[in-house]
GROMACS .gro file of C-alpha atoms in nm:
model
  502
    1MET     CA    1  -0.717   9.865  -1.824
    2LYS     CA    2  -0.713   9.674  -2.147
    3ARG     CA    3  -0.387   9.492  -2.208
    4GLU     CA    4  -0.217   9.577  -2.536
    5PRO     CA    5  -0.170   9.273  -2.761
    6MET     CA    6   0.183   9.145  -2.765
    7LYS     CA    7   0.313   9.219  -3.110
    8LYS     CA    8   0.632   9.030  -3.182
    9LEU     CA    9   0.877   9.215  -3.404
   10GLU     CA   10   1.072   8.918  -3.539
   11THR     CA   11   0.784   8.764  -3.732
   12GLN     CA   12   0.881   8.506  -3.991
   13SER     CA   13   0.784   8.557  -4.352
   14GLN     CA   14   0.508   8.336  -4.484
   15ALA     CA   15   0.657   8.320  -4.833
   16LEU     CA   16   0.996   8.360  -4.995
   17PRO     CA   17   0.892   8.659  -5.212
   18GLU     CA   18   0.786   8.849  -4.899
   19LEU     CA   19   1.126   8.783  -4.741
   20LEU     CA   20   1.309   8.901  -5.052
   21ASP     CA   21   1.088   9.211  -5.081
   22ARG     CA   22   1.159   9.305  -4.721
   23ALA     CA   23   1.531   9.245  -4.762
   24GLY     CA   24   1.526   9.448  -5.084
   25GLN     CA   25   1.442   9.761  -4.882
   26SER     CA   26   1.806   9.766  -4.766
   27SER     CA   27   2.067   9.921  -4.989
   28ASP     CA   28   2.318   9.643  -4.917
   29PHE     CA   29   2.086   9.371  -5.048
   30THR     CA   30   2.160   9.279  -5.411
   31THR     CA   31   1.999   9.047  -5.668
   32ILE     CA   32   2.198   8.944  -5.976
   33PRO     CA   33   2.007   8.791  -6.272
   34LEU     CA   34   2.206   8.539  -6.479
   35THR     CA   35   2.114   8.360  -6.800
   36ILE     CA   36   2.255   8.006  -6.798
   37THR     CA   37   2.181   7.796  -7.109
   38GLY     CA   38   1.860   7.987  -7.166
   39ARG     CA   39   1.742   7.953  -6.805
   40GLN     CA   40   1.709   8.251  -6.569
   41VAL     CA   41   1.905   8.219  -6.244
   42ARG     CA   42   1.868   8.480  -5.969
   43ILE     CA   43   2.138   8.515  -5.701
   44SER     CA   44   2.046   8.728  -5.399
   45TYR     CA   45   2.268   8.823  -5.105
   46TYR     CA   46   2.370   9.094  -4.858
   47LYS     CA   47   2.691   9.240  -4.998
   48THR     CA   48   2.805   9.349  -4.651
   49LEU     CA   49   2.796   8.987  -4.528
   50ILE     CA   50   2.967   8.800  -4.812
   51ASP     CA   51   3.303   8.783  -4.985
   52GLU     CA   52   3.231   8.918  -5.334
   53LYS     CA   53   3.552   8.770  -5.477
   54LEU     CA   54   3.448   8.426  -5.356
   55LEU     CA   55   3.102   8.478  -5.503
   56GLN     CA   56   3.240   8.583  -5.840
   57SER     CA   57   3.503   8.310  -5.874
   58ASN     CA   58   3.332   8.009  -5.714
   59VAL     CA   59   2.967   8.076  -5.799
   60ILE     CA   60   2.905   8.310  -6.093
   61LEU     CA   61   3.216   8.224  -6.294
   62ALA     CA   62   3.177   7.852  -6.218
   63LEU     CA   63   2.819   7.854  -6.345
   64GLN     CA   64   2.911   8.041  -6.662
   65ASN     CA   65   3.206   7.811  -6.742
   66ARG     CA   66   3.012   7.491  -6.678
   67SER     CA   67   2.720   7.611  -6.890
   68LEU     CA   68   2.949   7.603  -7.196
   69HIS     CA   69   2.962   7.223  -7.179
   70SER     CA   70   2.643   7.125  -6.997
   71GLU     CA   71   2.277   7.215  -7.000
   72LEU     CA   72   2.100   7.348  -6.691
   73ARG     CA   73   1.785   7.144  -6.644
   74ARG     CA   74   1.710   7.137  -6.272
   75LEU     CA   75   1.805   7.313  -5.950
   76GLU     CA   76   2.031   7.028  -5.836
   77ASP     CA   77   2.260   7.092  -6.135
   78ILE     CA   78   2.358   7.428  -5.986
   79SER     CA   79   2.473   7.265  -5.661
   80ASP     CA   80   2.677   7.013  -5.861
   81TRP     CA   81   2.847   7.287  -6.062
   82ILE     CA   82   2.949   7.511  -5.771
   83PRO     CA   83   3.282   7.403  -5.609
   84ILE     CA   84   3.175   7.489  -5.252
   85SER     CA   85   3.106   7.226  -4.988
   86ASP     CA   86   2.859   7.423  -4.775
   87ILE     CA   87   2.554   7.407  -5.005
   88GLU     CA   88   2.196   7.335  -4.907
   89ILE     CA   89   1.869   7.303  -5.101
   90THR     CA   90   1.559   7.394  -4.903
   91ASP     CA   91   1.215   7.550  -4.924
   92ARG     CA   92   1.187   7.644  -4.555
   93VAL     CA   93   1.161   8.022  -4.532
   94GLU     CA   94   1.288   8.019  -4.172
   95ASP     CA   95   1.612   7.845  -4.275
   96ILE     CA   96   1.652   8.072  -4.578
   97GLN     CA   97   1.614   8.383  -4.366
   98SER     CA   98   1.857   8.258  -4.103
   99LYS     CA   99   2.125   8.158  -4.355
  100LEU     CA  100   2.079   8.473  -4.562
  101LEU     CA  101   2.169   8.681  -4.258
  102LYS     CA  102   2.471   8.460  -4.183
  103GLY     CA  103   2.655   8.526  -4.509
  104TYR     CA  104   2.482   8.286  -4.749
  105ALA     CA  105   2.374   8.364  -5.106
  106ILE     CA  106   2.038   8.246  -5.244
  107ALA     CA  107   2.023   8.094  -5.592
  108GLN     CA  108   1.680   8.051  -5.758
  109LEU     CA  109   1.620   7.877  -6.087
  110ASP     CA  110   1.263   8.002  -6.114
  111GLN     CA  111   1.141   8.319  -5.948
  112HIS     CA  112   0.820   8.147  -5.839
  113ASP     CA  113   0.990   7.825  -5.726
  114ARG     CA  114   0.986   7.774  -5.349
  115ASN     CA  115   1.305   7.566  -5.353
  116CYS     CA  116   1.634   7.751  -5.361
  117ILE     CA  117   2.003   7.685  -5.306
  118LEU     CA  118   2.192   7.834  -5.012
  119VAL     CA  119   2.563   7.882  -5.078
  120HIS     CA  120   2.796   7.992  -4.801
  121VAL     CA  121   3.015   8.277  -4.929
  122GLY     CA  122   3.041   8.472  -4.603
  123THR     CA  123   3.357   8.637  -4.481
  124MET     CA  124   3.492   8.817  -4.178
  125GLU     CA  125   3.767   8.999  -4.362
  126GLY     CA  126   3.799   9.368  -4.291
  127LEU     CA  127   3.745   9.329  -3.917
  128ARG     CA  128   4.032   9.440  -3.700
  129LYS     CA  129   4.170   9.197  -3.450
  130GLU     CA  130   4.149   9.479  -3.197
  131ASN     CA  131   3.858   9.710  -3.269
  132ASN     CA  132   3.786   9.791  -2.906
  133THR     CA  133   3.629  10.119  -2.809
  134GLU     CA  134   3.884  10.385  -2.719
  135ASN     CA  135   3.678  10.668  -2.571
  136GLU     CA  136   3.377  10.483  -2.424
  137PHE     CA  137   3.536  10.227  -2.197
  138SER     CA  138   3.341   9.999  -1.964
  139VAL     CA  139   3.465   9.739  -1.718
  140VAL     CA  140   3.171   9.501  -1.765
  141GLY     CA  141   3.018   9.410  -2.099
  142PRO     CA  142   3.138   9.386  -2.460
  143LYS     CA  143   3.404   9.624  -2.587
  144VAL     CA  144   3.336   9.588  -2.959
  145GLY     CA  145   3.365   9.917  -3.144
  146PHE     CA  146   3.323  10.027  -3.502
  147VAL     CA  147   3.590  10.091  -3.765
  148GLU     CA  148   3.631  10.332  -4.055
  149ASP     CA  149   3.474  10.102  -4.315
  150LEU     CA  150   3.099  10.136  -4.373
  151ASP     CA  151   3.041   9.778  -4.494
  152THR     CA  152   3.227   9.638  -4.195
  153ASN     CA  153   3.019   9.845  -3.956
  154ILE     CA  154   2.694   9.727  -4.115
  155ARG     CA  155   2.821   9.369  -4.092
  156LEU     CA  156   2.888   9.421  -3.721
  157LEU     CA  157   2.531   9.543  -3.672
  158ARG     CA  158   2.378   9.256  -3.870
  159ALA     CA  159   2.577   9.010  -3.660
  160GLN     CA  160   2.397   9.143  -3.350
  161ILE     CA  161   2.053   9.222  -3.501
  162ASN     CA  162   1.999   8.910  -3.708
  163ILE     CA  163   1.660   8.990  -3.863
  164PRO     CA  164   1.568   9.113  -4.212
  165ASN     CA  165   1.379   9.403  -4.050
  166LEU     CA  166   1.712   9.585  -4.015
  167ILE     CA  167   1.685   9.827  -4.307
  168VAL     CA  168   1.990  10.011  -4.444
  169LYS     CA  169   1.938  10.304  -4.683
  170GLU     CA  170   2.245  10.451  -4.847
  171ILE     CA  171   2.278  10.801  -4.989
  172THR     CA  172   2.578  10.988  -5.127
  173LEU     CA  173   2.685  11.322  -4.980
  174GLY     CA  174   2.973  11.557  -5.052
  175SER     CA  175   3.022  11.724  -5.389
  176SER     CA  176   3.393  11.635  -5.386
  177SER     CA  177   3.418  11.331  -5.159
  178LYS     CA  178   3.103  11.142  -5.277
  179THR     CA  179   3.083  10.985  -4.932
  180ARG     CA  180   2.846  10.696  -4.866
  181VAL     CA  181   2.612  10.765  -4.576
  182ALA     CA  182   2.388  10.493  -4.428
  183ILE     CA  183   2.054  10.552  -4.255
  184ILE     CA  184   1.969  10.246  -4.046
  185HIS     CA  185   1.648  10.156  -3.865
  186ILE     CA  186   1.435   9.854  -3.776
  187ASP     CA  187   1.123   9.819  -3.984
  188GLY     CA  188   0.829   9.754  -3.753
  189ALA     CA  189   0.986   9.935  -3.458
  190THR     CA  190   1.096  10.281  -3.572
  191ASN     CA  191   0.836  10.538  -3.665
  192GLU     CA  192   0.848  10.604  -4.039
  193GLN     CA  193   0.814  10.979  -3.984
  194ILE     CA  194   1.144  10.982  -3.794
  195VAL     CA  195   1.318  10.794  -4.072
  196GLN     CA  196   1.176  11.023  -4.340
  197THR     CA  197   1.275  11.335  -4.145
  198ALA     CA  198   1.633  11.213  -4.102
  199GLU     CA  199   1.660  11.116  -4.469
  200GLN     CA  200   1.514  11.445  -4.588
  201ARG     CA  201   1.753  11.652  -4.374
  202LEU     CA  202   2.054  11.453  -4.490
  203LYS     CA  203   1.966  11.495  -4.856
  204GLN     CA  204   1.947  11.873  -4.806
  205ILE     CA  205   2.309  11.890  -4.687
  206ASP     CA  206   2.533  12.066  -4.940
  207ILE     CA  207   2.903  12.034  -4.852
  208ASP     CA  208   3.216  11.941  -5.044
  209VAL     CA  209   3.373  11.679  -4.811
  210ILE     CA  210   3.228  11.464  -4.532
  211PHE     CA  211   3.516  11.399  -4.295
  212ASP     CA  212   3.323  11.240  -4.009
  213THR     CA  213   2.972  11.161  -3.896
  214SER     CA  214   3.001  11.443  -3.640
  215LEU     CA  215   2.980  11.691  -3.928
  216LEU     CA  216   2.641  11.549  -4.025
  217ASP     CA  217   2.525  11.592  -3.666
  218GLN     CA  218   2.583  11.968  -3.690
  219PHE     CA  219   2.418  12.004  -4.031
  220PHE     CA  220   2.087  11.824  -3.973
  221SER     CA  221   2.033  11.906  -3.603
  222ASP     CA  222   1.719  12.091  -3.505
  223ASN     CA  223   1.912  12.380  -3.349
  224SER     CA  224   2.273  12.458  -3.435
  225SER     CA  225   2.296  12.747  -3.183
  226THR     CA  226   2.310  12.537  -2.869
  227PRO     CA  227   2.604  12.392  -2.676
  228PHE     CA  228   2.405  12.076  -2.602
  229PRO     CA  229   2.444  11.777  -2.836
  230LEU     CA  230   2.105  11.693  -2.985
  231PHE     CA  231   2.214  11.352  -3.114
  232LEU     CA  232   2.406  11.084  -2.933
  233THR     CA  233   2.744  11.006  -3.091
  234THR     CA  234   2.894  10.668  -3.002
  235GLU     CA  235   3.153  10.416  -3.116
  236ARG     CA  236   3.006  10.125  -2.917
  237ARG     CA  237   2.809   9.858  -3.099
  238ASP     CA  238   2.592   9.770  -2.800
  239ARG     CA  239   2.479  10.131  -2.761
  240VAL     CA  240   2.379  10.154  -3.130
  241VAL     CA  241   2.199   9.819  -3.112
  242TYR     CA  242   2.005   9.932  -2.805
  243ALA     CA  243   1.910  10.258  -2.978
  244LEU     CA  244   1.783  10.073  -3.286
  245LEU     CA  245   1.583   9.827  -3.078
  246SER     CA  246   1.433  10.120  -2.887
  247GLY     CA  247   1.292  10.269  -3.206
  248GLN     CA  248   1.560  10.522  -3.291
  249VAL     CA  249   1.745  10.575  -3.618
  250ALA     CA  250   2.123  10.541  -3.661
  251ILE     CA  251   2.338  10.728  -3.914
  252ILE     CA  252   2.701  10.670  -4.012
  253SER     CA  253   2.926  10.785  -4.294
  254ASP     CA  254   3.202  10.591  -4.466
  255GLY     CA  255   3.543  10.665  -4.314
  256SER     CA  256   3.405  10.729  -3.964
  257PRO     CA  257   3.391  10.487  -3.668
  258TYR     CA  258   3.116  10.691  -3.497
  259PHE     CA  259   2.741  10.644  -3.523
  260VAL     CA  260   2.486  10.918  -3.462
  261THR     CA  261   2.158  10.800  -3.309
  262GLY     CA  262   1.838  10.993  -3.253
  263PRO     CA  263   1.593  11.123  -3.152
  264SER     CA  264   1.787  11.169  -2.828
  265THR     CA  265   1.681  11.313  -2.496
  266LEU     CA  266   1.883  11.482  -2.224
  267PHE     CA  267   1.885  11.168  -2.009
  268ASP     CA  268   2.032  10.954  -2.289
  269PHE     CA  269   2.368  11.127  -2.241
  270PHE     CA  270   2.395  11.013  -1.879
  271ILE     CA  271   2.316  10.648  -1.949
  272SER     CA  272   2.608  10.408  -1.970
  273PRO     CA  273   2.576  10.062  -2.131
  274GLU     CA  274   2.739   9.928  -1.817
  275ASP     CA  275   2.419  10.011  -1.626
  276TYR     CA  276   2.245   9.719  -1.798
  277TYR     CA  277   2.525   9.469  -1.734
  278LEU     CA  278   2.505   9.520  -1.357
  279PRO     CA  279   2.213   9.436  -1.123
  280TRP     CA  280   1.947   9.701  -1.154
  281ILE     CA  281   2.006   9.830  -0.799
  282LEU     CA  282   2.374   9.896  -0.870
  283GLY     CA  283   2.298  10.033  -1.216
  284SER     CA  284   2.046  10.280  -1.073
  285PHE     CA  285   2.286  10.386  -0.798
  286PHE     CA  286   2.573  10.457  -1.037
  287ARG     CA  287   2.341  10.642  -1.276
  288MET     CA  288   2.219  10.873  -0.999
  289ILE     CA  289   2.579  10.928  -0.886
  290ARG     CA  290   2.657  11.028  -1.245
  291ILE     CA  291   2.371  11.278  -1.263
  292PHE     CA  292   2.460  11.423  -0.922
  293GLY     CA  293   2.822  11.463  -1.035
  294VAL     CA  294   2.713  11.666  -1.337
  295ILE     CA  295   2.495  11.893  -1.121
  296PHE     CA  296   2.778  11.942  -0.873
  297SER     CA  297   3.025  12.017  -1.151
  298LEU     CA  298   2.792  12.280  -1.296
  299PHE     CA  299   2.711  12.471  -0.975
  300ALA     CA  300   2.998  12.413  -0.729
  301THR     CA  301   3.224  12.706  -0.820
  302SER     CA  302   2.926  12.937  -0.875
  303MET     CA  303   2.800  12.867  -0.526
  304TYR     CA  304   3.148  12.941  -0.387
  305ILE     CA  305   3.143  13.285  -0.552
  306ALA     CA  306   2.788  13.358  -0.435
  307ILE     CA  307   2.860  13.261  -0.074
  308THR     CA  308   3.199  13.433  -0.037
  309THR     CA  309   3.089  13.752  -0.216
  310PHE     CA  310   2.722  13.813  -0.128
  311HIS     CA  311   2.593  13.555   0.118
  312TYR     CA  312   2.870  13.491   0.368
  313GLU     CA  313   2.609  13.489   0.646
  314VAL     CA  314   2.506  13.136   0.543
  315ILE     CA  315   2.854  13.001   0.620
  316PRO     CA  316   2.856  12.795   0.943
  317ARG     CA  317   3.061  12.942   1.225
  318ASP     CA  318   3.292  12.641   1.239
  319LEU     CA  319   3.372  12.680   0.869
  320LEU     CA  320   3.401  13.058   0.873
  321GLU     CA  321   3.738  13.073   1.049
  322PRO     CA  322   3.914  12.822   0.814
  323LEU     CA  323   3.769  13.006   0.514
  324ILE     CA  324   3.892  13.344   0.640
  325SER     CA  325   4.242  13.210   0.709
  326SER     CA  326   4.249  13.045   0.367
  327ARG     CA  327   4.158  13.368   0.184
  328ARG     CA  328   4.358  13.604   0.407
  329ASN     CA  329   4.657  13.627   0.170
  330VAL     CA  330   4.463  13.607  -0.160
  331PRO     CA  331   4.476  13.949  -0.334
  332PHE     CA  332   4.207  13.873  -0.592
  333PRO     CA  333   3.827  13.875  -0.566
  334PRO     CA  334   3.655  13.532  -0.583
  335LEU     CA  335   3.561  13.582  -0.951
  336VAL     CA  336   3.923  13.625  -1.065
  337GLU     CA  337   4.033  13.346  -0.835
  338VAL     CA  338   3.777  13.101  -0.975
  339LEU     CA  339   3.838  13.196  -1.339
  340PHE     CA  340   4.213  13.154  -1.290
  341LEU     CA  341   4.176  12.798  -1.160
  342GLU     CA  342   3.902  12.698  -1.405
  343ILE     CA  343   4.104  12.817  -1.706
  344THR     CA  344   4.413  12.641  -1.569
  345ILE     CA  345   4.218  12.315  -1.546
  346GLU     CA  346   4.099  12.362  -1.905
  347PHE     CA  347   4.460  12.417  -2.016
  348LEU     CA  348   4.564  12.091  -1.852
  349ARG     CA  349   4.270  11.906  -2.011
  350GLU     CA  350   4.344  12.030  -2.360
  351ALA     CA  351   4.717  11.967  -2.327
  352GLY     CA  352   4.658  11.615  -2.197
  353ALA     CA  353   4.413  11.538  -2.479
  354ARG     CA  354   4.643  11.660  -2.756
  355LEU     CA  355   4.964  11.493  -2.634
  356PRO     CA  356   5.042  11.119  -2.667
  357THR     CA  357   4.868  10.901  -2.411
  358LYS     CA  358   5.154  10.835  -2.169
  359ILE     CA  359   5.279  11.194  -2.178
  360GLY     CA  360   4.926  11.331  -2.144
  361GLN     CA  361   4.855  11.121  -1.833
  362THR     CA  362   5.182  11.232  -1.674
  363LEU     CA  363   5.112  11.597  -1.756
  364GLY     CA  364   4.763  11.581  -1.609
  365ILE     CA  365   4.874  11.426  -1.278
  366VAL     CA  366   5.203  11.611  -1.226
  367GLY     CA  367   5.072  11.941  -1.366
  368GLY     CA  368   4.763  11.936  -1.145
  369ILE     CA  369   4.959  11.864  -0.828
  370VAL     CA  370   5.243  12.108  -0.897
  371ILE     CA  371   5.024  12.396  -1.017
  372GLY     CA  372   4.769  12.351  -0.738
  373GLN     CA  373   5.033  12.345  -0.467
  374ALA     CA  374   5.223  12.636  -0.620
  375THR     CA  375   4.919  12.862  -0.655
  376VAL     CA  376   4.819  12.804  -0.293
  377GLN     CA  377   5.169  12.873  -0.161
  378ALA     CA  378   5.196  13.184  -0.377
  379GLY     CA  379   4.871  13.316  -0.231
  380LEU     CA  380   4.691  13.329  -0.566
  381THR     CA  381   4.405  13.100  -0.459
  382SER     CA  382   4.264  12.953  -0.140
  383HIS     CA  383   4.292  12.593  -0.026
  384ILE     CA  384   3.916  12.546  -0.023
  385LEU     CA  385   3.872  12.667  -0.382
  386VAL     CA  386   4.141  12.428  -0.506
  387ILE     CA  387   3.950  12.142  -0.346
  388ILE     CA  388   3.617  12.259  -0.495
  389VAL     CA  389   3.760  12.301  -0.846
  390ALA     CA  390   3.933  11.963  -0.825
  391PHE     CA  391   3.608  11.790  -0.722
  392SER     CA  392   3.420  11.980  -0.992
  393ALA     CA  393   3.666  11.872  -1.263
  394LEU     CA  394   3.655  11.515  -1.134
  395ALA     CA  395   3.274  11.508  -1.136
  396SER     CA  396   3.261  11.634  -1.495
  397PHE     CA  397   3.443  11.319  -1.610
  398ALA     CA  398   3.150  11.107  -1.490
  399THR     CA  399   2.955  11.195  -1.806
  400PRO     CA  400   2.973  10.894  -2.043
  401ILE     CA  401   2.939  11.104  -2.361
  402TYR     CA  402   3.227  11.338  -2.445
  403LYS     CA  403   3.010  11.598  -2.622
  404MET     CA  404   2.785  11.641  -2.319
  405SER     CA  405   3.092  11.672  -2.098
  406ASN     CA  406   3.212  11.958  -2.318
  407ALA     CA  407   2.874  12.131  -2.287
  408ILE     CA  408   2.887  12.111  -1.907
  409ARG     CA  409   3.241  12.249  -1.907
  410PHE     CA  410   3.130  12.545  -2.118
  411LEU     CA  411   2.817  12.625  -1.916
  412ARG     CA  412   3.015  12.669  -1.596
  413PHE     CA  413   3.166  12.996  -1.721
  414PRO     CA  414   2.841  13.193  -1.790
  415MET     CA  415   2.709  13.052  -1.462
  416ILE     CA  416   3.018  13.191  -1.282
  417VAL     CA  417   2.982  13.534  -1.444
  418MET     CA  418   2.610  13.563  -1.362
  419THR     CA  419   2.674  13.463  -1.001
  420ALA     CA  420   2.960  13.713  -0.965
  421ILE     CA  421   2.728  13.995  -1.076
  422TRP     CA  422   2.408  13.923  -0.879
  423GLY     CA  423   2.494  13.643  -0.640
  424ALA     CA  424   2.231  13.376  -0.579
  425ILE     CA  425   1.977  13.578  -0.778
  426GLY     CA  426   2.212  13.567  -1.076
  427MET     CA  427   2.248  13.192  -1.036
  428PHE     CA  428   1.870  13.144  -1.037
  429ILE     CA  429   1.839  13.371  -1.342
  430ALA     CA  430   2.103  13.160  -1.522
  431ILE     CA  431   1.922  12.840  -1.423
  432ALA     CA  432   1.593  12.986  -1.553
  433PHE     CA  433   1.753  13.073  -1.887
  434LEU     CA  434   1.905  12.725  -1.901
  435LEU     CA  435   1.572  12.551  -1.832
  436VAL     CA  436   1.388  12.763  -2.090
  437HIS     CA  437   1.658  12.687  -2.348
  438LEU     CA  438   1.643  12.312  -2.275
  439THR     CA  439   1.263  12.295  -2.300
  440ARG     CA  440   1.274  12.462  -2.643
  441LEU     CA  441   1.520  12.211  -2.788
  442THR     CA  442   1.407  11.920  -3.004
  443SER     CA  443   1.580  11.622  -3.162
  444LEU     CA  444   1.425  11.517  -3.493
  445GLY     CA  445   1.107  11.684  -3.371
  446THR     CA  446   1.105  11.505  -3.033
  447PRO     CA  447   1.124  11.726  -2.720
  448TYR     CA  448   1.472  11.720  -2.570
  449THR     CA  449   1.361  11.724  -2.206
  450VAL     CA  450   1.099  11.449  -2.228
  451PRO     CA  451   0.982  11.283  -2.000
  452ILE     CA  452   1.008  11.586  -1.767
  453TYR     CA  453   0.860  11.829  -2.022
  454PRO     CA  454   0.625  11.734  -2.173
  455LEU     CA  455   0.549  11.516  -1.873
  456ARG     CA  456   0.546  11.147  -1.960
  457VAL     CA  457   0.519  10.935  -1.647
  458GLN     CA  458   0.606  10.611  -1.826
  459GLY     CA  459   0.924  10.771  -1.960
  460PHE     CA  460   1.067  10.796  -1.607
  461MET     CA  461   1.093  10.417  -1.604
  462ASP     CA  462   1.441  10.418  -1.762
  463SER     CA  463   1.573  10.770  -1.712
  464LEU     CA  464   1.674  10.864  -1.357
  465ILE     CA  465   1.705  10.500  -1.253
  466ARG     CA  466   1.764  10.172  -1.432
  467PRO     CA  467   1.474   9.946  -1.334
  468SER     CA  468   1.454   9.571  -1.362
  469PHE     CA  469   1.421   9.415  -1.706
  470GLN     CA  470   1.074   9.305  -1.604
  471LEU     CA  471   0.969   9.671  -1.623
  472ILE     CA  472   1.152   9.795  -1.934
  473ASN     CA  473   1.012   9.552  -2.188
  474LYS     CA  474   0.837   9.835  -2.375
  475ARG     CA  475   0.976  10.105  -2.599
  476MET     CA  476   0.946  10.468  -2.498
  477PRO     CA  477   0.601  10.600  -2.605
  478PHE     CA  478   0.735  10.948  -2.691
  479LEU     CA  479   0.929  10.790  -2.983
  480ARG     CA  480   0.592  10.682  -3.130
  481PRO     CA  481   0.720  10.333  -3.218
  482ARG     CA  482   0.519  10.111  -3.448
  483SER     CA  483   0.563   9.821  -3.204
  484LEU     CA  484   0.552   9.912  -2.835
  485ILE     CA  485   0.662   9.571  -2.704
  486ARG     CA  486   1.035   9.491  -2.711
  487PHE     CA  487   1.016   9.150  -2.546
  488ILE     CA  488   0.779   8.951  -2.326
  489PRO     CA  489   0.931   8.923  -1.978
  490GLU     CA  490   0.901   8.624  -1.754
  491PRO     CA  491   0.621   8.665  -1.498
  492VAL     CA  492   0.747   8.796  -1.167
  493GLY     CA  493   0.729   8.534  -0.897
  494ARG     CA  494   0.923   8.282  -0.700
  495LYS     CA  495   1.141   8.078  -0.932
  496LYS     CA  496   1.117   7.708  -0.887
  497ASN     CA  497   1.414   7.542  -0.724
  498ASP     CA  498   1.541   7.213  -0.859
  499PHE     CA  499   1.535   7.075  -0.503
  500ASP     CA  500   1.173   7.173  -0.443
  501ASP     CA  501   0.926   6.891  -0.421
  502GLU     CA  502   0.686   6.845  -0.708
   0.00000   0.00000   0.00000
């Protein structure tokens, strides 16, 4: 098999005009032309990385005031006129690119001159002291989240992805709100067709006010008549960075701390960033536990109805007597019994989510214990069903993404009804409808159930399990990335010990 050439994404520009042209593809890159004593001065910078007040007062205004008394003859005069200590004159494109992405402004006296001045006008204002993630918590790894300011969020991304290939395109949506919406991707990694599809769908949105990025998710999704989220919504910076590096596109609106990334697959919603901060064996184990928990949460109560109503012959003899004694005083059929407990759990969830944090936690714990004990003693439900519903509710919380957790909670109810009507046959019919519905879903034109359908063997590498970093150095082929290689891993082998003999 012929080895694919290793194409490195972070290639350095060979000339300064190429670097400026690439940076100019982003909406937050700005070039200001100034005329100083008859000479043309161009100042270029990323507006999301600099302090514009500092630029105006200490650079532009200083140049204009000094030009009233002096004549601009050479590039060094600009550095003498600017009252900032961190100034550097260089012609190295590597240094220019690095400093440009660190909050420096470029000043050129001649557009074709290779030498330019780098002036540090960066700022970190606008960042919260505590902008931790609130809904996507992890024990291991960074806890940096996004805020409600678009420029700040772009600055957070550029601090992590420090290459000019990070392209930001801004559009304005909302007839009344005029909200800024950013479409972000990595040039050289993301397929251009995906970017064009996302941009085209966003421009077709006609609404008066954009309150949150989640609204955009519903408007430009491939199918709005599905309970499954077709795009991953996250407030974690590391998750957005990983999606961009994988060849996906990220979208965010001003006033929202949530990014929408896509194309997404079904397995993306069961992946936690914490999987990659743990050894791959532990990460794979916890990921499979998470997937098993979702399956158990979806089918546990349905199986209880099917067994106790239609298929009681499959109950082991040792379990049959405790089950009979548990249901002896229950006056309701299993369907009513299950719906009563499931709806009660949903009441507790909604009440706990809407109340303040401390009160909500107390309500969830005390309410669950008191109501569960009271319903059993009153003979409204059986002991075994209370245990099954409790485990099912607990397993549903294992889903890292809140929107997918809501979809699983909803799907339990049609599954319960189908099972109550036809037993195990009804469950298999519901599963068949669910599988057909999933296989027909797409996210920005990409199949939702890939790599299972269509079958992509290489896609299993980072789906059910989290393999070693030696094996996940390539982007997923079904995203059709322009560059397949993410990084070049170290060859697998015995690492040399410092105490080994030469």
